[in-house]
Rosetta silent file (secondary structure, phi, psi, omega in degrees, C-alpha in Angstrom):
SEQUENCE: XXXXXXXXXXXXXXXXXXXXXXXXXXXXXXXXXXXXXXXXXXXXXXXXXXXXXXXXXXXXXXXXXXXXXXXXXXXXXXXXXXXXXXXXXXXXXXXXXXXXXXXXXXXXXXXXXXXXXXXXXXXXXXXXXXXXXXXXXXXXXXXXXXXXXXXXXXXXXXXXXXXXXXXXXXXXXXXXXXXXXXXXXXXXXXXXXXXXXXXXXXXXXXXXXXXXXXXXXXXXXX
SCORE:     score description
SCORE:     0.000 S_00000001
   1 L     0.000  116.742  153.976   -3.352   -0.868   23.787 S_00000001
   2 L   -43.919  135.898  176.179   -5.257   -2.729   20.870 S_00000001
   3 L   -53.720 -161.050  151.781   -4.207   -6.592   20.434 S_00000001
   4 L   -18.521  144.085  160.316   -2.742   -7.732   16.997 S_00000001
   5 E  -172.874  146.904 -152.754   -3.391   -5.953   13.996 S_00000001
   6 E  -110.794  136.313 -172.588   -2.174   -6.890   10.373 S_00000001
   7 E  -125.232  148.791 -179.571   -1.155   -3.502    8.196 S_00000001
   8 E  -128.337  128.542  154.558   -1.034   -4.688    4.089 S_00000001
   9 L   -49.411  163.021  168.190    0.799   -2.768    1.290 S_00000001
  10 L  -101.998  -57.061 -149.004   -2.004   -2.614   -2.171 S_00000001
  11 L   -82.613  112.881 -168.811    0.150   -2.059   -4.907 S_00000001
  12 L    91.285    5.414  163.289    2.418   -5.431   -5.486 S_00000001
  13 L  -131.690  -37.700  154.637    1.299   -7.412   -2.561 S_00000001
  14 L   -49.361  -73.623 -179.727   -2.585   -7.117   -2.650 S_00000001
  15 E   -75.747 -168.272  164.008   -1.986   -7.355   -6.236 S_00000001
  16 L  -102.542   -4.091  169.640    0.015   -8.743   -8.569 S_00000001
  17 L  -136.885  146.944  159.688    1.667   -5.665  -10.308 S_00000001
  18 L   -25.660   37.764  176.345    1.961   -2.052   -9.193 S_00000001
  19 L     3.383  -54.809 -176.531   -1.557   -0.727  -10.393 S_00000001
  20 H   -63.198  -59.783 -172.440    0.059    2.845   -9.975 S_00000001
  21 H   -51.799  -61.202 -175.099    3.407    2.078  -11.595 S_00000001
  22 H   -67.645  -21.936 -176.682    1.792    0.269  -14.482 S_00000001
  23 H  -103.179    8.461 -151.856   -1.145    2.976  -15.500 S_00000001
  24 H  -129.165  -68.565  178.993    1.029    5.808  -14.873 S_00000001
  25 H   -53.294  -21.976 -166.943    3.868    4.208  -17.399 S_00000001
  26 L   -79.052  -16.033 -148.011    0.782    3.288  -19.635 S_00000001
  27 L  -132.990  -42.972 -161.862   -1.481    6.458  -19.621 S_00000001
  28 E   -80.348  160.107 -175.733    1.256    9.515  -18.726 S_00000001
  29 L   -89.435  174.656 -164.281    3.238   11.573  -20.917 S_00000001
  30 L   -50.763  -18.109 -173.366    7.337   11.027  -21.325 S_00000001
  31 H   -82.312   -1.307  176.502    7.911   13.560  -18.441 S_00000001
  32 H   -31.246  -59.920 -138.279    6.264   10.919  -16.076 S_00000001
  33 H   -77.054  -65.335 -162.505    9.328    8.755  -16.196 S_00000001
  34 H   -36.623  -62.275 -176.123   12.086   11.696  -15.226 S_00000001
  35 H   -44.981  -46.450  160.285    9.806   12.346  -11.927 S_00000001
  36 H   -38.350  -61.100 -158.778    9.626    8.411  -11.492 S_00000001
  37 H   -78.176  -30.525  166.871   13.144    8.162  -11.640 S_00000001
  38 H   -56.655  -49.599 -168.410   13.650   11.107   -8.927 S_00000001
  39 H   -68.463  -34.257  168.723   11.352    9.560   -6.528 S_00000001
  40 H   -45.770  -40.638  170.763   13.295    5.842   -6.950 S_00000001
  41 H   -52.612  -49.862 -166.410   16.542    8.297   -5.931 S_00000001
  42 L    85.856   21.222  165.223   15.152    9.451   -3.489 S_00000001
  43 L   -39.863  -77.178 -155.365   15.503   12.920   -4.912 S_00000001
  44 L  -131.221  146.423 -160.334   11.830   13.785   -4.210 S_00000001
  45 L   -92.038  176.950 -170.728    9.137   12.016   -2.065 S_00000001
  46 L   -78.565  -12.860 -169.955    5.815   10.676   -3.464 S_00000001
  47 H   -92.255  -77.746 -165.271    3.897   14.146   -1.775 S_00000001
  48 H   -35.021  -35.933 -161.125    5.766   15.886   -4.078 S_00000001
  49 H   -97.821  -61.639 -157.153    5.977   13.928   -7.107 S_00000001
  50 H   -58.603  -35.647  178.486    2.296   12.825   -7.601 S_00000001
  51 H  -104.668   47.787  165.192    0.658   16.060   -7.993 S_00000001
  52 H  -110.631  -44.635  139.878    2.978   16.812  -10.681 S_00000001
  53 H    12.513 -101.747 -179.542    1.971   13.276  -11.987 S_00000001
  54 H   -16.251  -64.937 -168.300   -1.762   13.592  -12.123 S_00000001
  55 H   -58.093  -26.210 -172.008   -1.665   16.320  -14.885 S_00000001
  56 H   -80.631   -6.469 -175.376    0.407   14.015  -17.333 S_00000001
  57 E   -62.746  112.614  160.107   -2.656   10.788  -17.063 S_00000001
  58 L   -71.795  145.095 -157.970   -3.691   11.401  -20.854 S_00000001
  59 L    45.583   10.479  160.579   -7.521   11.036  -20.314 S_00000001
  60 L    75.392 -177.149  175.664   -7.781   11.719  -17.179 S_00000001
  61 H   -56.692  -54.235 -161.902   -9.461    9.432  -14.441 S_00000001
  62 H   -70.793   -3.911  107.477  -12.016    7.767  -17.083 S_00000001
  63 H   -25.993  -44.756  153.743   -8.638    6.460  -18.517 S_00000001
  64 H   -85.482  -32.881  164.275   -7.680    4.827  -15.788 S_00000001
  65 H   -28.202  -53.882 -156.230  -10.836    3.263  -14.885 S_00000001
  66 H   -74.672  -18.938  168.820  -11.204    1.152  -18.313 S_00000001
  67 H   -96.188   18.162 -178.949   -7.487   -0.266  -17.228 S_00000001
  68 L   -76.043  -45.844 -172.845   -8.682   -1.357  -13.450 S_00000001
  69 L   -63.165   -5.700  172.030   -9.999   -4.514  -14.423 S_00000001
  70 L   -70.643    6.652 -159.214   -6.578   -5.744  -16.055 S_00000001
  71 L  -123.632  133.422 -177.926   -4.929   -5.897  -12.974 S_00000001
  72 L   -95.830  154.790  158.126   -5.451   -9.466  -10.672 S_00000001
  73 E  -108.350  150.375 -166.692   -5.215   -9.898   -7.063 S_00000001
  74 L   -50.478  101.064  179.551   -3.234  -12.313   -5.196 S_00000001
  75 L   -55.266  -11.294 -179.058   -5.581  -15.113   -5.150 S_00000001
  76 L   -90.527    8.716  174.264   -4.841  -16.368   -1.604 S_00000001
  77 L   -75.155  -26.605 -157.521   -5.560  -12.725   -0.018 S_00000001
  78 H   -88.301  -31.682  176.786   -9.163  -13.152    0.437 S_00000001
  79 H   -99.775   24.952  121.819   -8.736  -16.025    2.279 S_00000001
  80 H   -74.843  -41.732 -177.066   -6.213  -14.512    4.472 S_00000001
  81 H   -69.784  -53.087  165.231   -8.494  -11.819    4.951 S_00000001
  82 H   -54.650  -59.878 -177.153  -11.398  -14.105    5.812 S_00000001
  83 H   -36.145  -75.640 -160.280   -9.067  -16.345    8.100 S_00000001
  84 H   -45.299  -61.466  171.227   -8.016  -13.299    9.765 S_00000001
  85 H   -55.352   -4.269 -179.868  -11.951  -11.802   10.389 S_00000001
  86 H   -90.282  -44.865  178.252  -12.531  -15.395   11.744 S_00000001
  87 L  -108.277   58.385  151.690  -10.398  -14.507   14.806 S_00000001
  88 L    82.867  -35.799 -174.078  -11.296  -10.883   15.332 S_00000001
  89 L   -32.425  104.964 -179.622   -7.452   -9.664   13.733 S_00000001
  90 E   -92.484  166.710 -146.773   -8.361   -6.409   12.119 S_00000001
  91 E  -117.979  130.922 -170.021   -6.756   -6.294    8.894 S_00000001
  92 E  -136.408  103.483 -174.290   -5.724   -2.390    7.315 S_00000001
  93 E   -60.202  139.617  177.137   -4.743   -1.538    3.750 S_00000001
  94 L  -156.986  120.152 -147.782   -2.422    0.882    3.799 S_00000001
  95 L  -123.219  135.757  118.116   -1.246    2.771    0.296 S_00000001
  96 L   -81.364   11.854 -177.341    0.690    5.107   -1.349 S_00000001
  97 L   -74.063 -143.149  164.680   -1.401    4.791   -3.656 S_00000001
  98 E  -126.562  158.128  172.684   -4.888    6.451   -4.738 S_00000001
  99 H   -12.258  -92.381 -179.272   -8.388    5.781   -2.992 S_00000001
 100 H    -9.182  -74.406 -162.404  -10.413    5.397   -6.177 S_00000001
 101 H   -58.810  -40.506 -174.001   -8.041    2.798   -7.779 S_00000001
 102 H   -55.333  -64.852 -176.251   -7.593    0.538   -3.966 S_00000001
 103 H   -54.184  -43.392 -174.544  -11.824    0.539   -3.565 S_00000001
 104 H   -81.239  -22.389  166.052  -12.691   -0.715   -7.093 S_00000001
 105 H   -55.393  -52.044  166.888  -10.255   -3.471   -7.387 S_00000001
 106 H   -39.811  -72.075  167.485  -11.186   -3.982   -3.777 S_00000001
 107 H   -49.129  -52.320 -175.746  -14.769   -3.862   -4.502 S_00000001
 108 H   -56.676  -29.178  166.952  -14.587   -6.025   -7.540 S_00000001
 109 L   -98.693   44.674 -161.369  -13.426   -8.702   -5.188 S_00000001
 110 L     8.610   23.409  140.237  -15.865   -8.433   -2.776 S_00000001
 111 L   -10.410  -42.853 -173.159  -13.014   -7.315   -0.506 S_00000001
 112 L  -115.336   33.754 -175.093  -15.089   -4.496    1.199 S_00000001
 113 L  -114.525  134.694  161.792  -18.224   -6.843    2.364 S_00000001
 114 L    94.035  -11.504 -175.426  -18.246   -8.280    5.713 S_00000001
 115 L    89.597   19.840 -179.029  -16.096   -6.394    7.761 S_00000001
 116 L   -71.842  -49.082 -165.542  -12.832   -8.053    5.938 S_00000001
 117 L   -98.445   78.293  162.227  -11.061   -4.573    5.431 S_00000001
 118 L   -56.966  -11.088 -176.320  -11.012   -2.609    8.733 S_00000001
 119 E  -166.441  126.916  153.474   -9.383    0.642    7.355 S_00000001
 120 L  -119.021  164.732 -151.775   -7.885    1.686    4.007 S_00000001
 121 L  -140.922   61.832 -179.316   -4.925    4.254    4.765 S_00000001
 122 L  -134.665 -157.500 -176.454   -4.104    5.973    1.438 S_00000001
 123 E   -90.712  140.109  168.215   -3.924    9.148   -0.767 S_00000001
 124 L  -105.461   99.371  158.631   -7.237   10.657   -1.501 S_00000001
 125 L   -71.624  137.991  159.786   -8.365   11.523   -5.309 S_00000001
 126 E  -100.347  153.610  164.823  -11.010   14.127   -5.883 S_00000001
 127 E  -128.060  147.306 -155.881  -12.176   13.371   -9.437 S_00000001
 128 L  -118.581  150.311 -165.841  -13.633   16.796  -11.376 S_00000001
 129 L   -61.824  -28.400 -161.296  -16.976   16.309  -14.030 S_00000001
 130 L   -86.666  -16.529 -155.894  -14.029   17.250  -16.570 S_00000001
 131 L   109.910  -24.470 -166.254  -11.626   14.061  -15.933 S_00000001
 132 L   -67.073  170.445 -162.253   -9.179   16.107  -14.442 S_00000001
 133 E  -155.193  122.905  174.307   -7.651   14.848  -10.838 S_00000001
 134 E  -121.828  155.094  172.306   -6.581   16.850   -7.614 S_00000001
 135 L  -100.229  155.468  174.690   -4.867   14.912   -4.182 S_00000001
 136 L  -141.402  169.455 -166.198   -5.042   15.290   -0.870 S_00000001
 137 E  -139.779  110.875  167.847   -2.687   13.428    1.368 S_00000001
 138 L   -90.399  -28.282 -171.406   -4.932   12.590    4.894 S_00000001
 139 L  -109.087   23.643  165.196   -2.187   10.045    6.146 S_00000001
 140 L   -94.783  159.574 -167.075    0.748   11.952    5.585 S_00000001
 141 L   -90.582  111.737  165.770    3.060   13.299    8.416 S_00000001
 142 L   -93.637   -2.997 -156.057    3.648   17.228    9.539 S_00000001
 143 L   -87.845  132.868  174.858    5.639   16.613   12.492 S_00000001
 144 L   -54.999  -26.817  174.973    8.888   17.857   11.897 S_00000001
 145 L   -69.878  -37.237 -154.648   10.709   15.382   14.429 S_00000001
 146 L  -126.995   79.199  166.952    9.718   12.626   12.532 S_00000001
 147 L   -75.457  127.417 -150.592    9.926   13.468    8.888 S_00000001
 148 L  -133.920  119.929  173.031    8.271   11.574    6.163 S_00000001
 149 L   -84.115    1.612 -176.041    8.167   12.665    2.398 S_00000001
 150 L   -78.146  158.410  163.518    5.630    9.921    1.510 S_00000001
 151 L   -89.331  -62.062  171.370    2.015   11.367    0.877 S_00000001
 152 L   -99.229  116.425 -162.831    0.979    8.337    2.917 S_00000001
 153 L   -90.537  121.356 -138.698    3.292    8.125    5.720 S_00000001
 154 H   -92.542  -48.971 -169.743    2.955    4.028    6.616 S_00000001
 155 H   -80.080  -12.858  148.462    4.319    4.299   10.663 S_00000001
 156 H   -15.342  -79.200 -157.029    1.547    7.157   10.758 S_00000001
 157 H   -62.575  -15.151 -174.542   -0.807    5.048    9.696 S_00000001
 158 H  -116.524  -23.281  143.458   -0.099    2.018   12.014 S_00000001
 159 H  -103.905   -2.784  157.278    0.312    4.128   14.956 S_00000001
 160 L   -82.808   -6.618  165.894   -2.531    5.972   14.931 S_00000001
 161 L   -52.601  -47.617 -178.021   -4.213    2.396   15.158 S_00000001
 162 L    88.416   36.321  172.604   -2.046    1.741   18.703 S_00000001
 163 L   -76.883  146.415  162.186   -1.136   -2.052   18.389 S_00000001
 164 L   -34.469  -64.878  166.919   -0.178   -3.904   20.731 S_00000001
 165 L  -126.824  155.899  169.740    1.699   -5.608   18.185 S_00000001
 166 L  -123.615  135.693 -178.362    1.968   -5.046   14.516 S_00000001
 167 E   -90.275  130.706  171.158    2.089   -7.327   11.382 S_00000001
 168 E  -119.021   90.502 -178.419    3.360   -5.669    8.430 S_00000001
 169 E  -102.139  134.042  171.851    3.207   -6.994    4.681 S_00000001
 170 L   171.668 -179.871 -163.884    4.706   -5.551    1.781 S_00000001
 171 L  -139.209    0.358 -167.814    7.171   -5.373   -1.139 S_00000001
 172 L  -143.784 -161.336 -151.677    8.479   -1.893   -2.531 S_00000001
 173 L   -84.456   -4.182 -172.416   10.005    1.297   -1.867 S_00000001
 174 L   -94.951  -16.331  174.794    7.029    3.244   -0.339 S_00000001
 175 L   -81.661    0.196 -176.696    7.472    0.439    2.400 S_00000001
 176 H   -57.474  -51.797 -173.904   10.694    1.277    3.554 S_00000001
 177 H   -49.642  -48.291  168.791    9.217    4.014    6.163 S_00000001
 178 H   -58.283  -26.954 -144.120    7.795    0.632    8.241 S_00000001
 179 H   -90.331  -10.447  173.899   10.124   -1.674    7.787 S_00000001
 180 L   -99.960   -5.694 -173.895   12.257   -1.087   10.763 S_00000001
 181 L   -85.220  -50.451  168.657    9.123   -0.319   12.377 S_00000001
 182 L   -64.417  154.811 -179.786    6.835   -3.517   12.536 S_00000001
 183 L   -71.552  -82.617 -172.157    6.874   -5.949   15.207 S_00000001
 184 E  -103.182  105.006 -168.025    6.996   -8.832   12.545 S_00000001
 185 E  -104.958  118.490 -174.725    7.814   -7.830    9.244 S_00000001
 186 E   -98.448  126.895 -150.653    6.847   -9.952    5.905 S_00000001
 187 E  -134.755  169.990  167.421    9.091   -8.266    2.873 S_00000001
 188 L  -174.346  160.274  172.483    9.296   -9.617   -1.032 S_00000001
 189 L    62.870 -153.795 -166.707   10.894   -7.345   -3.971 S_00000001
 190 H   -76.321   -2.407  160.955   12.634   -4.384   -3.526 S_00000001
 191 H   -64.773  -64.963 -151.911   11.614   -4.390    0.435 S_00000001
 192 H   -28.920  -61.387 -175.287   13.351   -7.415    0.565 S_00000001
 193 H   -57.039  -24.606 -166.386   16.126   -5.821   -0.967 S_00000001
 194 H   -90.526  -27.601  179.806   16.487   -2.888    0.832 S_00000001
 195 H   -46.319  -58.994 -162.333   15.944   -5.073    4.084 S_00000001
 196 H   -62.716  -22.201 -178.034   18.475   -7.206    3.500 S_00000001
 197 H   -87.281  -25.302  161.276   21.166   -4.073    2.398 S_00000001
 198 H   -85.891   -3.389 -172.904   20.146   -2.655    6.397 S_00000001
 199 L    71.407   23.615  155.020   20.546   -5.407    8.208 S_00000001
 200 L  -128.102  169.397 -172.135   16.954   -5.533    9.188 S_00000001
 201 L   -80.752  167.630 -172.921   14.814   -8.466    9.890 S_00000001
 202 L  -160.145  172.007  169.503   12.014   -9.511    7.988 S_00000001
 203 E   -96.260  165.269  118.453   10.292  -12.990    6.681 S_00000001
 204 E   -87.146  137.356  174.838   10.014  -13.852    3.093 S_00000001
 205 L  -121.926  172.823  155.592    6.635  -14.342    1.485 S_00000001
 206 L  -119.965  -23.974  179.307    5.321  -14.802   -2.181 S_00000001
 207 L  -150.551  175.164 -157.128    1.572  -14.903   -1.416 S_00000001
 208 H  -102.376   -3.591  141.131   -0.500  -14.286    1.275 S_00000001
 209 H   -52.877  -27.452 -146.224   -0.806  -18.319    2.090 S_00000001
 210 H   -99.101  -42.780 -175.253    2.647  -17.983    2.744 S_00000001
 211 H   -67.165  -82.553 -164.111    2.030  -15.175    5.612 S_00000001
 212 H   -30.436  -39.169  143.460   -0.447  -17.083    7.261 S_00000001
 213 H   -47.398  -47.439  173.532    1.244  -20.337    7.663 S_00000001
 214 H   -58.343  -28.374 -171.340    4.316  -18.342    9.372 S_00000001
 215 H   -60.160  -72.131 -162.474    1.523  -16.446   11.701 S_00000001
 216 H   -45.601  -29.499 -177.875    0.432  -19.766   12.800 S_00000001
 217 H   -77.837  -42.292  168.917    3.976  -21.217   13.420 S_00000001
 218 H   -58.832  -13.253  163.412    4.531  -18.492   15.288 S_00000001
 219 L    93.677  -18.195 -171.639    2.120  -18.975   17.780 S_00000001
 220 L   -99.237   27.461  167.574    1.081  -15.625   18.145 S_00000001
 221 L  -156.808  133.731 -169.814   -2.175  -16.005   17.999 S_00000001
 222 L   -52.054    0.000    0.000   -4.768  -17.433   19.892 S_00000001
């Protein structure tokens, strides 16, 4: 069994708004929003729904590029991420989001230098010479016992790691598959909410100072 290992939501905990949420109302045409509103129901999962999605991004990927730099990152993550690479913790991104969009934001914040980021865990964009955009889902779940409608299925992704124990941060509805799952669960937003309507436990955070002081009170690491 691997020691500790910290798994992070991107969109709305790395950052500060839903990268996905926000270019997909900004860039997609009106039928976006019906499909949006299935997967909030829970009508249709996220495998389903995005690569109906894709086709509606007016301009394609070089549309969403020119709106990555609008979007900030939590300023205290990097220095949770550094803290964490100071004692060995490996630290794992884990998305429903897409590839592309996690790495340049990621990148831009010299996020993916040093050995800060041990894994990203998401949906994979191909992007075609025309603009045009197809998915692949690497972290989603076939097994039939354990059924997951997510393109990236999050206790997948955290148990093909093996931790001993697992740290879990995040805030919205694609986090729901984990949240009963982590050893120590940190929740904000509609996790929160949904936590709090199952009766399971969790922490509240607002930033990622906020996780790391609770790690430390907790003791559970050397």
């Amino acid at each position: 069994m691997a020691p500790l290992k910290v798994f992070v939501d991107f969109d709305g905990t790395i950052t500060t708004q839903d990268t996905l949420e926000v270019l997909m109302q900004s860039l997609c045409e009106p039928a976006y929003r019906e499909l949006e509103d299935k997967w909030v129901a829970g009508e249709m999962g996220s495998k389903e729904i995005l690569p109906l999605q894709l086709p509606l991004v007016a301009g394609g990927w070089p549309a969403m590029l020119r709106e990555l730099d609008g979007f900030a990152v939590d300023p205290t993550f990097k220095g949770f991420a550094v803290w964490l690479r100071s004692l060995d913790i490996p630290l794992y991104v884990v998305s429903d989001g897409f590839d592309f969009i996690i790495k340049h934001i990621l990148g831009r914040e010299g996020l993916l230098e040093g050995g800060l980021i041990a894994g990203i865990k998401t949906n994979q964009i191909d992007l075609h010479p025309d603009g045009s955009m197809t998915i692949q889902f690497p972290f989603s779940r076939a097994d039939e016992a354990k059924p997951c409608r997510s393109g990236t299925c999050k206790c997948l992704a955290v148990e093909s790691e093996k931790p001993a124990k697992s740290v879990v941060v995040g805030d919205g509805l694609s986090d729901r598959c984990w949240a009963g799952f982590a050893d120590i669960l940190f929740a904000k937003g509609r996790l929160a909410d949904y936590c709090q309507r199952e009766n399971l436990s969790f922490r509240n955070f607002q930033n990622f100072a906020d996780v790391q002081s609770e790690l430390i009170s907790l003791e559970i690491i050397d």
